[in-house]
Amino acid sequence: MLQTAIPEISLIIGDRETLNNLHKSMQVYVRELFEGGYELAYVEKRLRIGKVHQRIGVSPKLYLSGINQLQLLLEDIIDKNAEENGMDIKELKRMLQGNIN
């Protein structure tokens, strides 16, 4: 489903350019998530992003729904790659769960 098909989300996202910027930001977020290094700078960045979400009106319901979708997508990708490569991914999933939630 397209994010912009939901009126509440469409009001926040606004236009195609904003949606493209969000996609780029999510790519950076996922990369940083898997790079590790969850020091103070990482936490401060997450807090700044949370403040922006609050300022522009992203409700907790929308945020959690988006995070849930991201988690399902990442778990699906991880499962497929792990299966193909014979990897045990329990620890990776634990890390993902702890960081996303």
Short mmCIF file of C-alpha atoms in Angstrom, two decimals, residues 8-93:
data_model
loop_
_atom_site.label_atom_id
_atom_site.label_comp_id
_atom_site.label_asym_id
_atom_site.label_seq_id
_atom_site.Cartn_x
_atom_site.Cartn_y
_atom_site.Cartn_z
CA GLU A 8 -3.37 11.33 7.80
CA ILE A 9 -0.03 10.34 6.29
CA SER A 10 -0.65 12.21 3.06
CA LEU A 11 -1.16 15.44 5.03
CA ILE A 12 2.21 15.00 6.74
CA ILE A 13 4.19 13.86 3.71
CA GLY A 14 2.65 16.36 1.36
CA ASP A 15 4.40 15.86 -1.97
CA ARG A 16 6.61 13.55 -4.02
CA GLU A 17 9.81 15.40 -3.09
CA THR A 18 9.15 14.97 0.63
CA LEU A 19 8.39 11.28 0.09
CA ASN A 20 11.68 10.86 -1.81
CA ASN A 21 13.54 12.59 1.03
CA LEU A 22 11.88 10.23 3.50
CA HIS A 23 13.01 7.22 1.47
CA LYS A 24 16.59 8.51 1.52
CA SER A 25 16.38 9.11 5.27
CA MET A 26 15.08 5.58 5.82
CA GLN A 27 17.99 4.16 3.83
CA VAL A 28 20.41 6.04 6.10
CA TYR A 29 18.50 4.85 9.18
CA VAL A 30 18.64 1.19 8.16
CA ARG A 31 22.33 1.44 7.28
CA GLU A 32 23.11 3.03 10.66
CA LEU A 33 20.97 0.41 12.39
CA PHE A 34 23.15 -2.38 11.03
CA GLU A 35 26.47 -0.56 11.42
CA GLY A 36 26.24 -0.77 15.19
CA GLY A 37 27.94 1.84 17.34
CA TYR A 38 24.99 2.93 19.43
CA GLU A 39 26.88 5.58 21.38
CA LEU A 40 25.62 8.94 22.58
CA ALA A 41 25.68 10.50 19.09
CA TYR A 42 23.38 7.74 17.78
CA VAL A 43 20.93 8.25 20.65
CA GLU A 44 21.01 12.04 20.26
CA LYS A 45 20.25 11.71 16.55
CA ARG A 46 17.28 9.44 17.28
CA LEU A 47 16.00 11.98 19.83
CA ARG A 48 16.32 14.85 17.32
CA ILE A 49 14.37 12.83 14.77
CA GLY A 50 11.72 12.09 17.38
CA LYS A 51 11.36 15.80 18.10
CA VAL A 52 10.93 16.51 14.39
CA HIS A 53 8.25 13.81 14.19
CA GLN A 54 6.46 15.42 17.13
CA ARG A 55 6.77 18.93 15.66
CA ILE A 56 5.30 17.94 12.27
CA GLY A 57 2.46 15.95 13.83
CA VAL A 58 3.49 12.31 13.40
CA SER A 59 1.32 10.57 15.97
CA PRO A 60 2.71 7.65 17.99
CA LYS A 61 0.19 5.43 16.17
CA LEU A 62 1.62 6.38 12.77
CA TYR A 63 5.20 6.08 13.95
CA LEU A 64 4.67 2.63 15.47
CA SER A 65 2.78 1.47 12.39
CA GLY A 66 5.67 2.57 10.18
CA ILE A 67 8.26 0.94 12.43
CA ASN A 68 6.23 -2.28 12.42
CA GLN A 69 6.14 -2.27 8.60
CA LEU A 70 9.89 -1.63 8.46
CA GLN A 71 10.55 -4.45 10.90
CA LEU A 72 8.44 -6.91 8.90
CA LEU A 73 10.21 -5.91 5.68
CA LEU A 74 13.68 -6.23 7.22
CA GLU A 75 12.86 -9.57 8.83
CA ASP A 76 11.62 -10.89 5.49
CA ILE A 77 14.84 -9.79 3.77
CA ILE A 78 16.96 -11.22 6.59
CA ASP A 79 15.09 -14.54 6.53
CA LYS A 80 15.48 -14.93 2.76
CA ASN A 81 19.19 -14.12 2.81
CA ALA A 82 19.89 -16.26 5.86
CA GLU A 83 18.10 -19.22 4.33
CA GLU A 84 20.08 -18.88 1.11
CA ASN A 85 23.37 -18.62 3.01
CA GLY A 86 22.67 -21.13 5.78
CA MET A 87 23.01 -18.51 8.51
CA ASP A 88 21.69 -18.54 12.08
CA ILE A 89 20.05 -15.16 12.51
CA LYS A 90 18.57 -15.30 16.02
CA GLU A 91 21.03 -12.73 17.40
CA LEU A 92 20.51 -10.40 14.43
CA LYS A 93 16.75 -10.49 14.96
#
